[in-house]
Coordinates of C-alpha atoms in Angstrom, one line a residue:
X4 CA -31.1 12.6 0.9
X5 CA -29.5 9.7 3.0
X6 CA -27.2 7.6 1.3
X7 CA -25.0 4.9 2.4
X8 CA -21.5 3.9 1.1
X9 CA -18.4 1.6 0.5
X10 CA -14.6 2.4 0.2
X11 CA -11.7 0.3 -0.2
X12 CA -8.2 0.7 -2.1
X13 CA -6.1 -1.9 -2.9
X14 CA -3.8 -1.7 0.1
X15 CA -7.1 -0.6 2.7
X16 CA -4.2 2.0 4.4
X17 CA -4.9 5.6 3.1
X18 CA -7.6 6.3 0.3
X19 CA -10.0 4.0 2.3
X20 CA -10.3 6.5 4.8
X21 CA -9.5 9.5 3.0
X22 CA -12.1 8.8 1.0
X23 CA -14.7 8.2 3.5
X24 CA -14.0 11.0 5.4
X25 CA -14.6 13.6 2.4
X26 CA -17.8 11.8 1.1
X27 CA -19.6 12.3 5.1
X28 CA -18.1 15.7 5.3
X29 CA -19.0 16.8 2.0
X30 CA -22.2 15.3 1.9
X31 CA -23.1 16.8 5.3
X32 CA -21.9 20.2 3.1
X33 CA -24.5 19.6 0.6
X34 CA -27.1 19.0 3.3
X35 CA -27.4 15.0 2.9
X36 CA -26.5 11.9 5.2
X37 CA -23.6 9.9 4.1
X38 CA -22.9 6.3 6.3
X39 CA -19.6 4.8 5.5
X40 CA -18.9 1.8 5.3
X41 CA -14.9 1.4 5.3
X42 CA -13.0 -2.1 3.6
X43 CA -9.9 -1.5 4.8
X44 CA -6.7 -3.4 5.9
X45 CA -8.1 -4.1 9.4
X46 CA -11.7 -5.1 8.1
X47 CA -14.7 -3.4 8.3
X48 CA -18.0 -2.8 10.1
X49 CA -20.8 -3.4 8.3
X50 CA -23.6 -1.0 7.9
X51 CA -26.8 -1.8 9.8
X52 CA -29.0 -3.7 7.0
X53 CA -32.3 -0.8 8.0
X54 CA -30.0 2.0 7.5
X55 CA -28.7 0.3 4.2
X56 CA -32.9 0.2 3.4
X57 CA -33.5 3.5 4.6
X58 CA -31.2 4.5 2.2
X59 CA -32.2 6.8 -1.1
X60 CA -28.5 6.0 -2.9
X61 CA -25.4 3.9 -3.0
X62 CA -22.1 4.9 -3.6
X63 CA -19.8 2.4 -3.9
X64 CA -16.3 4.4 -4.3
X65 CA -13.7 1.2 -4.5
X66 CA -11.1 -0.2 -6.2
X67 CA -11.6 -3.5 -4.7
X68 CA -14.3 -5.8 -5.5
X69 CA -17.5 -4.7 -2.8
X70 CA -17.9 -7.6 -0.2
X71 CA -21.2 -8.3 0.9
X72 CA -22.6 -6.2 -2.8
X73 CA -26.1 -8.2 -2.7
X74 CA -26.9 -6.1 0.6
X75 CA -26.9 -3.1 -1.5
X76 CA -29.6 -4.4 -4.5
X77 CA -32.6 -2.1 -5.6
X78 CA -30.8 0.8 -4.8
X79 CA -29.9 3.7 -7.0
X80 CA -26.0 3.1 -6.9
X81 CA -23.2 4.7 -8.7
X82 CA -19.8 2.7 -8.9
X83 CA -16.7 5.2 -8.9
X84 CA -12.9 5.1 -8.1
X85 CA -12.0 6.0 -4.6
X86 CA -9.3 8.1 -5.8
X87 CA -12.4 10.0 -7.3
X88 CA -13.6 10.3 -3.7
X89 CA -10.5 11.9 -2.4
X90 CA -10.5 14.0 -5.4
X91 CA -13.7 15.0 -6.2
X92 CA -16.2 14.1 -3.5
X93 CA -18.8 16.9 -4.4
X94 CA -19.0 15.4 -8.0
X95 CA -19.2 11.8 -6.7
X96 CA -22.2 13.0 -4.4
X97 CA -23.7 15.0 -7.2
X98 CA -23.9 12.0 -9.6
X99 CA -25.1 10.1 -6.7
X100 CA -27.9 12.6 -6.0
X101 CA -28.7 12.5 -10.0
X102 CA -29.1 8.9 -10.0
X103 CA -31.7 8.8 -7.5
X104 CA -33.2 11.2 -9.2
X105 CA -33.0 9.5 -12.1
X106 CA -34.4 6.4 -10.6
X107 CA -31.8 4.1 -12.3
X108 CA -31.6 0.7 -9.9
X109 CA -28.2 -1.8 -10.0
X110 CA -29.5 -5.1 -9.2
X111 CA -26.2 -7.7 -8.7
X112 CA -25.6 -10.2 -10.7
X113 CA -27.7 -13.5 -10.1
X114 CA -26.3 -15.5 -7.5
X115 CA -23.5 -13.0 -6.7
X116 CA -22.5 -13.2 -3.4
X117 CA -20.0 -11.6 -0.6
X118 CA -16.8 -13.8 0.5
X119 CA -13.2 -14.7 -0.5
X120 CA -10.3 -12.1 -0.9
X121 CA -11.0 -8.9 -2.8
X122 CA -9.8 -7.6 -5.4
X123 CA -11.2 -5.4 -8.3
X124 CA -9.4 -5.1 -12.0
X125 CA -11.2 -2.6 -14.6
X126 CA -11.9 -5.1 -17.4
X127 CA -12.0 -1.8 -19.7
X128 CA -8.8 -0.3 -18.3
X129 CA -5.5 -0.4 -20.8
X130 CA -3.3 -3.1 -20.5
X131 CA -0.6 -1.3 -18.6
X132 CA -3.4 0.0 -16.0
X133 CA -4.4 -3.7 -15.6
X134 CA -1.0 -4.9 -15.0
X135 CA -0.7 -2.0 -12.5
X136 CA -3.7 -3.4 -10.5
X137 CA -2.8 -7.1 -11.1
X138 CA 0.4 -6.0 -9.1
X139 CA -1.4 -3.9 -6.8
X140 CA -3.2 -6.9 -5.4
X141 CA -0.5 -9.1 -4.9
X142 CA 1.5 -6.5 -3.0
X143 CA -1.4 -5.2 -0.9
X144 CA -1.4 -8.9 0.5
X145 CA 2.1 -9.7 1.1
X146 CA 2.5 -6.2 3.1
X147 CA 0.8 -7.7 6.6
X148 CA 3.4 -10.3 6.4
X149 CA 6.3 -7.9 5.9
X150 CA 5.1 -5.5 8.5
X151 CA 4.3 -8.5 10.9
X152 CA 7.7 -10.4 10.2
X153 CA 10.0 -7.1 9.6
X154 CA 8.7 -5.4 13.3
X155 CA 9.2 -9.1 14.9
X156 CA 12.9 -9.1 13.7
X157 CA 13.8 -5.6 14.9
X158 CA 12.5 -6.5 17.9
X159 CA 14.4 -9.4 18.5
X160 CA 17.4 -7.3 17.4
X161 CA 16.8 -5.1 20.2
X162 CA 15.7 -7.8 23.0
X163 CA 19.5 -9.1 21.6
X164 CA 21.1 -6.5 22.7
X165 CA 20.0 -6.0 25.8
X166 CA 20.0 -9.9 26.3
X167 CA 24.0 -9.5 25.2
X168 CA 24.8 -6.6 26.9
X169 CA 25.5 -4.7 23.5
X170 CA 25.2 -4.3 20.0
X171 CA 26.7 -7.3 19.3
X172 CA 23.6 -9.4 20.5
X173 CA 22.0 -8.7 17.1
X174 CA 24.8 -10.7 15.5
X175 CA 25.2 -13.0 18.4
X176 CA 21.3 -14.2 18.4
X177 CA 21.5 -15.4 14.3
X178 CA 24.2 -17.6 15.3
X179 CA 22.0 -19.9 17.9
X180 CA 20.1 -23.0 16.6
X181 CA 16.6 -22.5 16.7
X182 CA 15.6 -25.9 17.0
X183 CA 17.8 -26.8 19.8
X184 CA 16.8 -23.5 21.7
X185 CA 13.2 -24.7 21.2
X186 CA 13.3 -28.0 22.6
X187 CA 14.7 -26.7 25.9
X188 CA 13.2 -23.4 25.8
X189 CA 13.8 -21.3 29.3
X190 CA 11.1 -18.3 29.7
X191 CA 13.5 -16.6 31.6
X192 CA 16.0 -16.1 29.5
X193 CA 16.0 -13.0 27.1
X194 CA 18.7 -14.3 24.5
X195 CA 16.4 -17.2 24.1
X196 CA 12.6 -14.9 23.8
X197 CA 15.1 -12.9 20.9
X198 CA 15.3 -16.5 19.0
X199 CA 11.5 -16.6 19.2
X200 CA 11.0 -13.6 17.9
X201 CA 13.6 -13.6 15.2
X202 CA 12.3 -17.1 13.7
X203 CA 8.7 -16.2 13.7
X204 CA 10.1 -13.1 12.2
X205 CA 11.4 -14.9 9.4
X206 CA 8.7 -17.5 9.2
X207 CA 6.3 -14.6 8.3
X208 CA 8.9 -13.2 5.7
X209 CA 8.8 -16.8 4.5
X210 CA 5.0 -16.7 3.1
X211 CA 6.1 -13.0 1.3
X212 CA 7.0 -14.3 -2.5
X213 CA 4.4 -16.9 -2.2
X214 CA 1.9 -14.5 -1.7
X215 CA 2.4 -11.9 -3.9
X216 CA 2.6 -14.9 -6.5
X217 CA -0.5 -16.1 -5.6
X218 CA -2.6 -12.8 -5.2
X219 CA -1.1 -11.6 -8.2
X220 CA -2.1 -14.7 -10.2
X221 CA -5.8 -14.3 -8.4
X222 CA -6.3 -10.7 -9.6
X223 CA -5.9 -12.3 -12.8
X224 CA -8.1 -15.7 -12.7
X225 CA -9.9 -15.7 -9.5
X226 CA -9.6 -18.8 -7.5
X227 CA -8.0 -21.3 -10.1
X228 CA -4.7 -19.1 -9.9
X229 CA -4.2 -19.3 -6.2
X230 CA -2.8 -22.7 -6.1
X231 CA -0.7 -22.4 -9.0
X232 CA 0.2 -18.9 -8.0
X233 CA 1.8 -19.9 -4.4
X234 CA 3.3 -23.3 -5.7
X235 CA 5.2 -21.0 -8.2
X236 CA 6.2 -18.6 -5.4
X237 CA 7.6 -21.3 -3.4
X238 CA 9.4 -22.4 -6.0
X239 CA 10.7 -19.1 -6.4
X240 CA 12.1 -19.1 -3.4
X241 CA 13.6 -22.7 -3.6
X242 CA 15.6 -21.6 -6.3
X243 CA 16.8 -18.4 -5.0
X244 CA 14.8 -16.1 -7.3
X245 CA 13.0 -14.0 -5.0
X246 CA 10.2 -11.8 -5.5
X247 CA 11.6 -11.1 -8.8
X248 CA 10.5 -14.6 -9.6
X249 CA 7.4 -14.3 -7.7
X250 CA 6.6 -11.7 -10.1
X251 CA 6.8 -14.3 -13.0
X252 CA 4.9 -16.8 -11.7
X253 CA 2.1 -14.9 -10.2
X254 CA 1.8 -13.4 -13.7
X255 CA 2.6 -16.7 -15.3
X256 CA -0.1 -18.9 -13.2
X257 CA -2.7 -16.4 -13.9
X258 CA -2.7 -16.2 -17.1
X259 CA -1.7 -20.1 -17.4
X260 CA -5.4 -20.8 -15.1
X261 CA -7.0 -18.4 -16.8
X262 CA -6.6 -20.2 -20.4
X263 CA -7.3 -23.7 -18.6
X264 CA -10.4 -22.3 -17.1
X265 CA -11.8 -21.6 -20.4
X266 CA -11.6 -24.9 -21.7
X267 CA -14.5 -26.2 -23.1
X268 CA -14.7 -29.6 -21.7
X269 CA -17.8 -32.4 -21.4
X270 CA -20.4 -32.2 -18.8
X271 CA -18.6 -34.6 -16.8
X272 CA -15.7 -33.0 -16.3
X273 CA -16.7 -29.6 -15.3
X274 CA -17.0 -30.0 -11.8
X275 CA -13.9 -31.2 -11.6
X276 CA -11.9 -28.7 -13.1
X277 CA -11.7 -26.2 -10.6
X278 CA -11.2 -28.6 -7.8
X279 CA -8.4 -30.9 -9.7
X280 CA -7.8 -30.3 -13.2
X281 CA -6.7 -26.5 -13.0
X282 CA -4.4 -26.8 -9.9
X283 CA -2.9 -29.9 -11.1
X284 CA -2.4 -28.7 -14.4
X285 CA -1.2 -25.4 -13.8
X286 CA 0.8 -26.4 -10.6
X287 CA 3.2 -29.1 -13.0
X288 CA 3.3 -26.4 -15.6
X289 CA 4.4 -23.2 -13.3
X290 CA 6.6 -25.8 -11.4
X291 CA 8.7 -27.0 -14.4
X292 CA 8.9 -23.3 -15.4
X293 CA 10.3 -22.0 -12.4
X294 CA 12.1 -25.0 -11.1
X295 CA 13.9 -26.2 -14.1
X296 CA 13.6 -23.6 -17.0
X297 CA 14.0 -20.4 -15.8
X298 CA 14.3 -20.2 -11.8
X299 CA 18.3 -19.7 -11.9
X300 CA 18.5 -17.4 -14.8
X301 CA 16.4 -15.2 -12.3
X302 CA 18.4 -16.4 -9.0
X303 CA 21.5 -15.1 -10.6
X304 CA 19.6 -11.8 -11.7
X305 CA 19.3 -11.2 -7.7
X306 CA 22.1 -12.2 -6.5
X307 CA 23.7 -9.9 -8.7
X308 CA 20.9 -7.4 -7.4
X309 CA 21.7 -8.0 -4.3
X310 CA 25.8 -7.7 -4.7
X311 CA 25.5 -4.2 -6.7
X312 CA 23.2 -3.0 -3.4
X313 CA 25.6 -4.3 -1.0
X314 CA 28.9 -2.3 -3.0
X315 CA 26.8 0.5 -2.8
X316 CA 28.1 3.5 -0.3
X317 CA 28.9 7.1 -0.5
X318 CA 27.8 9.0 -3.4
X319 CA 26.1 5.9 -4.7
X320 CA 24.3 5.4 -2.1
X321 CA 22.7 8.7 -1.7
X322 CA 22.1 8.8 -5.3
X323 CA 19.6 5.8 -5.2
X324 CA 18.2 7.7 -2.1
X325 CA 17.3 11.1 -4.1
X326 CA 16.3 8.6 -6.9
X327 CA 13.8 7.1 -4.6
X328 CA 13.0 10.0 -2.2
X329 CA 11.6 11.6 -5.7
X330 CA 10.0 8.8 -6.8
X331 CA 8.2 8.9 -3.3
X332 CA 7.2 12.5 -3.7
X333 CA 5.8 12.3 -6.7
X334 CA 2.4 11.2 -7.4
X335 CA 1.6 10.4 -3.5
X336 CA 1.0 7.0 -3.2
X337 CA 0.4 6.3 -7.2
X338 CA 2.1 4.0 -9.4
X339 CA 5.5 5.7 -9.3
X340 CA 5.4 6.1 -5.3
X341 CA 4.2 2.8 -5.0
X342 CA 6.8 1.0 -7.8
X343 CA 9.7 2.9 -4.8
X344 CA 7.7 1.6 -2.5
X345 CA 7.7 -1.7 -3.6
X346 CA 11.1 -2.1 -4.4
X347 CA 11.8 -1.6 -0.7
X348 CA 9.7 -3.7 0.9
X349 CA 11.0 -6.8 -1.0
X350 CA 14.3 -6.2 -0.3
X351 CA 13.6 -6.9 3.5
X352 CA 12.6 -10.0 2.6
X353 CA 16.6 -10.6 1.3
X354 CA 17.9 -13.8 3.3
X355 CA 20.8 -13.2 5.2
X356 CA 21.1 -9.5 5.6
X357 CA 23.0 -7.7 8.2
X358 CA 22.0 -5.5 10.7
X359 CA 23.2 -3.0 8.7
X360 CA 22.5 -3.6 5.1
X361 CA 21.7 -1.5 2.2
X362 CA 18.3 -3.1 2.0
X363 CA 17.4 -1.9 5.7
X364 CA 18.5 1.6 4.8
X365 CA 16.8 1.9 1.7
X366 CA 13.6 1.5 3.7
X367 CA 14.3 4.1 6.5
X368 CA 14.7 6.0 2.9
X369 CA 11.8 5.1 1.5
X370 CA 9.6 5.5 4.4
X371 CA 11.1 9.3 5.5
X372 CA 11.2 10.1 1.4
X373 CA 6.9 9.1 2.3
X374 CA 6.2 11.6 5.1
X375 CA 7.9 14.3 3.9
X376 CA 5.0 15.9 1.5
X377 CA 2.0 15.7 4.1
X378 CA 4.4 17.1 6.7
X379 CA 5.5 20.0 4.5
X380 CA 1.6 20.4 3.4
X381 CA 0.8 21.0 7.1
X382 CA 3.3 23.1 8.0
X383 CA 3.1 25.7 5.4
X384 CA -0.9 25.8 5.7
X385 CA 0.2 26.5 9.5
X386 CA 2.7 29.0 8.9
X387 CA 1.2 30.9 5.8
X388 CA -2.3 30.4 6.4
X389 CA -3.5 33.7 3.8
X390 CA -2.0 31.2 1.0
X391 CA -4.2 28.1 1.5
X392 CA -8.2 28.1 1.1
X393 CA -10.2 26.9 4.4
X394 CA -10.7 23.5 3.5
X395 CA -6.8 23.4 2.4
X396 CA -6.1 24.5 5.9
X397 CA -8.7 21.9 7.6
X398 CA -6.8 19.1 5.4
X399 CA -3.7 20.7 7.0
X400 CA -4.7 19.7 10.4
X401 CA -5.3 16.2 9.4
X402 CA -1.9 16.4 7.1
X403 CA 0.2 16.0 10.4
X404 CA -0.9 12.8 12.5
X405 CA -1.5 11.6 8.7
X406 CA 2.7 12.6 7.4
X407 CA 3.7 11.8 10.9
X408 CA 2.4 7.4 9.9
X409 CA 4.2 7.5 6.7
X410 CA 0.4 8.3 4.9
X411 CA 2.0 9.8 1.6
X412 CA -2.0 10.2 0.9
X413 CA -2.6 13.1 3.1
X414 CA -0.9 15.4 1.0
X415 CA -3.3 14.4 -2.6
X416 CA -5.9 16.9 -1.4
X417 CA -2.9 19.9 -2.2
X418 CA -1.6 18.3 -4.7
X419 CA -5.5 17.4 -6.7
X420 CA -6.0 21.7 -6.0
X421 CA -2.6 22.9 -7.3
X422 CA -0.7 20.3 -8.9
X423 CA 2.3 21.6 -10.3
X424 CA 3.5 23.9 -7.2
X425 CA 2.8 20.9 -5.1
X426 CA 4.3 18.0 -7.1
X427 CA 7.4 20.0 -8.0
X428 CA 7.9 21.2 -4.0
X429 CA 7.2 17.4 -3.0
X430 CA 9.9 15.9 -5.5
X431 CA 12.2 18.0 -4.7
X432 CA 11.9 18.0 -0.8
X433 CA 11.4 14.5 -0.7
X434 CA 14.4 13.4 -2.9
X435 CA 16.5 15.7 -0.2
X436 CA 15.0 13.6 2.4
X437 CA 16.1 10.5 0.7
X438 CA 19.6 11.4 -0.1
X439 CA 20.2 12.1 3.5
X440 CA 19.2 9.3 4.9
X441 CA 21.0 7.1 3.3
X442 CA 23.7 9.4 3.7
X443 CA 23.8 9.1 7.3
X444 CA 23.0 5.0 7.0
X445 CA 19.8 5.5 9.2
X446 CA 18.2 1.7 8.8
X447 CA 14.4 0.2 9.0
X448 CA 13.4 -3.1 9.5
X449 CA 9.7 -2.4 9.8
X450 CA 8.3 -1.4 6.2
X451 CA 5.7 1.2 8.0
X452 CA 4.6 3.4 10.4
X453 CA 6.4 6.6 10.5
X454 CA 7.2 8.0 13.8
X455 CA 5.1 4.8 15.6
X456 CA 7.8 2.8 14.6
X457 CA 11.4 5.0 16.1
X458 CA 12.5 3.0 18.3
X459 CA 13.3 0.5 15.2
X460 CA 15.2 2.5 13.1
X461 CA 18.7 2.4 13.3
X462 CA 20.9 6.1 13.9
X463 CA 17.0 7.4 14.6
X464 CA 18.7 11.1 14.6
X465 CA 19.8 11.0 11.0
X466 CA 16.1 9.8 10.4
X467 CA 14.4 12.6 11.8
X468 CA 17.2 15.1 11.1
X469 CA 16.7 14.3 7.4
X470 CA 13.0 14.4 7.8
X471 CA 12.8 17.9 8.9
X472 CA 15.1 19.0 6.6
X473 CA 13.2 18.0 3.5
X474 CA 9.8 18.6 5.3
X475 CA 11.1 22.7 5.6
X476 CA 12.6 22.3 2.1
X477 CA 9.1 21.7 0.4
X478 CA 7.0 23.8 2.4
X479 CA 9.2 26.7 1.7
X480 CA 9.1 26.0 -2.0
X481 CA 5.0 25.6 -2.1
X482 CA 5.4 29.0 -0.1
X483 CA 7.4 31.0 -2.2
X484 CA 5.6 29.3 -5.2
X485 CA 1.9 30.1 -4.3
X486 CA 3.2 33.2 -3.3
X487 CA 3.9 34.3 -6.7
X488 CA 0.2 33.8 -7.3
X489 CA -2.6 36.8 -7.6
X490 CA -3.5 37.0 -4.2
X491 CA -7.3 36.9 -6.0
X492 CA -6.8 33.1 -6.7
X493 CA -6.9 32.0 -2.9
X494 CA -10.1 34.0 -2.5
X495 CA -11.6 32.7 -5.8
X496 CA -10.7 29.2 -4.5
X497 CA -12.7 30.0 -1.5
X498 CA -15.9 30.9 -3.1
X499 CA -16.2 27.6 -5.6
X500 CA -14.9 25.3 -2.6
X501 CA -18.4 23.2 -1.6
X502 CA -17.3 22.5 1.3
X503 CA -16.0 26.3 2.8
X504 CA -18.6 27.6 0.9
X505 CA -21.9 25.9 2.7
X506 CA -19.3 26.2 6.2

């Protein structure tokens, strides 16, 4: 059969692909013709509208909403997780194949059609899952602007010291005036191209609450909680409260827009609602909240955030890294990886930090903590080979390049086969990782990348030092674990694997 097929997760970095790749390869395994169609972070190329027709299936393996959905309609389509993709490809394409079969068409809803931001909430998820993807949203948005503003600053940081002659010059170039260097602005003069790049730096990090305020509150009410959701976030950051209060408002405004929008209002007024009522309504509303009610209850909450990370050092310091390295390790990119995760990333966007700060070096935790399991995953299915089935040791391949760019992901594959060895060998040797680098201060400015991004990390050789160290410590602990296994399992594994089996 040929079938075509959509993936997208809410951050459009690692399951997007992931699961692409093992719905073509495992469809090419079962003897049909998969053509992906990937939503990722970077965009996505559309699928020739005559292969789409050509098409027996759909598959539409997303946890964003499908842009461009009507392209699909009168197909056969099943509509699945993409972490099912990564985890369970051959089922995904055998429910695909039985829906064909079946002859059971989707036909999208009248007048749906493709365009605005995406996001996709499971209406008949829990409440705690829904919060999870309400947050999800918000943060897959804001993370352009912190990787685009946090690799600006380092690089002004290091065009300032060579500018200064030192390591002073990333001190030295926070004290110039902007404005004043603007209005005369010399293009031959370095110290003055590390002022360019430092403001537009922070004028990226600027738009960071604001969005996660405003994507969060869209994941909750579609379009009528954008407005209120970035006037809250700017007020959040007026006030001092940070991300912390972006948090509140983006959850605030949502559900605030989502209550107006239900209104039930005369004919008249309906077409105005969206356009003026909501956004002025809910714009005075979240405003007074945050600006007057309870904006410095929450400034004060990170400030004092902010003071108890600064105090931190020695044995404090490394504790919050093992707590975080673990966190990191342990469900790969899920909800506790990505809460870690999460917590770093808006601590770069902390005004005022030093070159050195606590924030920066919970990052360069964070992110090493992040690499450690695929790296391990790939070396042990390199160095004990009789252990690891053939598709485990194919995933191995890919487990490099993927560990090396901070792609947590590339180790679910293990982990989805043999949970338990994996998980416990990933906490462990990713807390390790974590503890050492804040032990030896490494910093990060950029929020990802992995290797791509060395030449940004500050004290580089306690970043890789503790890297290794807590990539060996967990593939020797999935070694000696699977090695206590009956040597039958492996070969067992080998025979109901779809994939090695059809090979």
């Amino acid at each position: 059969m040929k079938f075509v097929a959509v993936t997208s997760c809410p951050t459009g970095i690692a399951h997007t692909y992931m699961a692409a790749e093992a719905l073509e390869q495992t469809g090419k395994a079962a003897g049909h013709e998969v053509v992906v169609e990937t939503q990722g972070s970077i965009g996505s190329d559309p699928i020739d509208q005559a292969v789409i027709d050509a098409a027996d299936g759909v598959i539409f393996a997303a946890d964003l909403e499908v842009k461009g959905r009507e392209r699909f309609a009168g197909k056969p389509t099943i509509d699945v997780g993409v972490k099912r993709a990564v985890h369970e490809p051959a089922k995904v394409v055998a429910e695909a194949v039985a829906a064909v079969e079946s002859g059971v068409v989707t036909v999208p809803a009248a007048g749906a059609v493709s365009g605005g931001p995406g996001t996709k909430v499971d209406k008949n998820a829990s409440t705690l899952t829904k919060v999870r993807q309400w947050l999800m949203t918000g943060v897959s948005y804001m993370i352009p602007f912190v990787a685009a503003g946090g690799i600006l600053i380092a690089l002004s940081f290091m065009l300032a010291q060579v500018a200064w002659g030192g390591a002073e010059g990333a001190i030295e170039v926070t004290k110039l005036d902007a404005a004043t260097v603007f209005s005369s602005f010399d293009p031959t003069s370095l110290q003055e191209w590390s002022v360019v790049l430092l403001k537009t730096g922070q004028l990226a990090f600027g738009f960071l609450v604001p969005v996660l305020s405003g994507f969060i509150a869209y994941a909750i009410a579609d379009r009528p909680g954008l407005v209120p959701g970035f006037v809250g976030g700017a007020a959040a950051g007026f006030v001092g409260a940070g991300f912390l209060g972006g948090l509140v408002t983006g959850f605030a405004a949502g559900f605030l827009a989502l209550w107006i929008s239900r209104w039930k209002v005369p004919k008249g007024l309906r077409g105005v609602m969206p356009v003026v009522v909501i956004p002025l309504l809910s714009s005075f509303v979240i405003g007074i909240l945050m600006l007057v009610v309870i904006g410095r209850p929450i400034a004060s909450a990170m400030e004092g955030l902010s003071s108890w990370l600064t105090g931190l050092s020695g044995g404090s310091s490394v504790l919050l890294g093992l707590l975080l390295g673990a966190m990191m390790g342990f469900d790969l990119g899920g909800p506790v990886n990505k809460v870690a995760y999460a917590f770093a990333v808006t601590g770069l966007a902390t005004e005022g930090l030093a070159a050195d700060a606590t924030q920066y070096k919970i990052m360069a935790a964070v992110m090493a903590a992040g690499m450690v399991a695929p790296l391990a995953m790939a070396l042990a299915t390199t160095v004990r080979k009789n252990l690891f089935t053939e598709i485990e040791r194919e995933n191995g391949k890919a487990a490099w390049l993927l560990g090396a760019s901070f792609i947590s992901e590339g180790a679910i594959p293990f982990a989805a086969a043999d949970p338990w060895r994996v998980i416990v060998s990933s906490v462990v040797g990713s807390a390790v990782t974590g503890g050492i680098t804040m032990a030896f201060g490494s910093t990060l400015v950029a929020p990802h990348g992995g290797i791509w991004v060395l030449p940004l990390i500050g004290n580089a050789f306690g970043f890789l030092v503790a890297l290794v160290i807590g990539t060996l410590v967990t593939a020797a602990i999935v070694i000696v674990l699977k090695s206590m296994r009956d040597a039958r399992a492996v070969a067992e594994e080998e025979v109901v694997d779809p994939i090695a089996a059809t090979a």
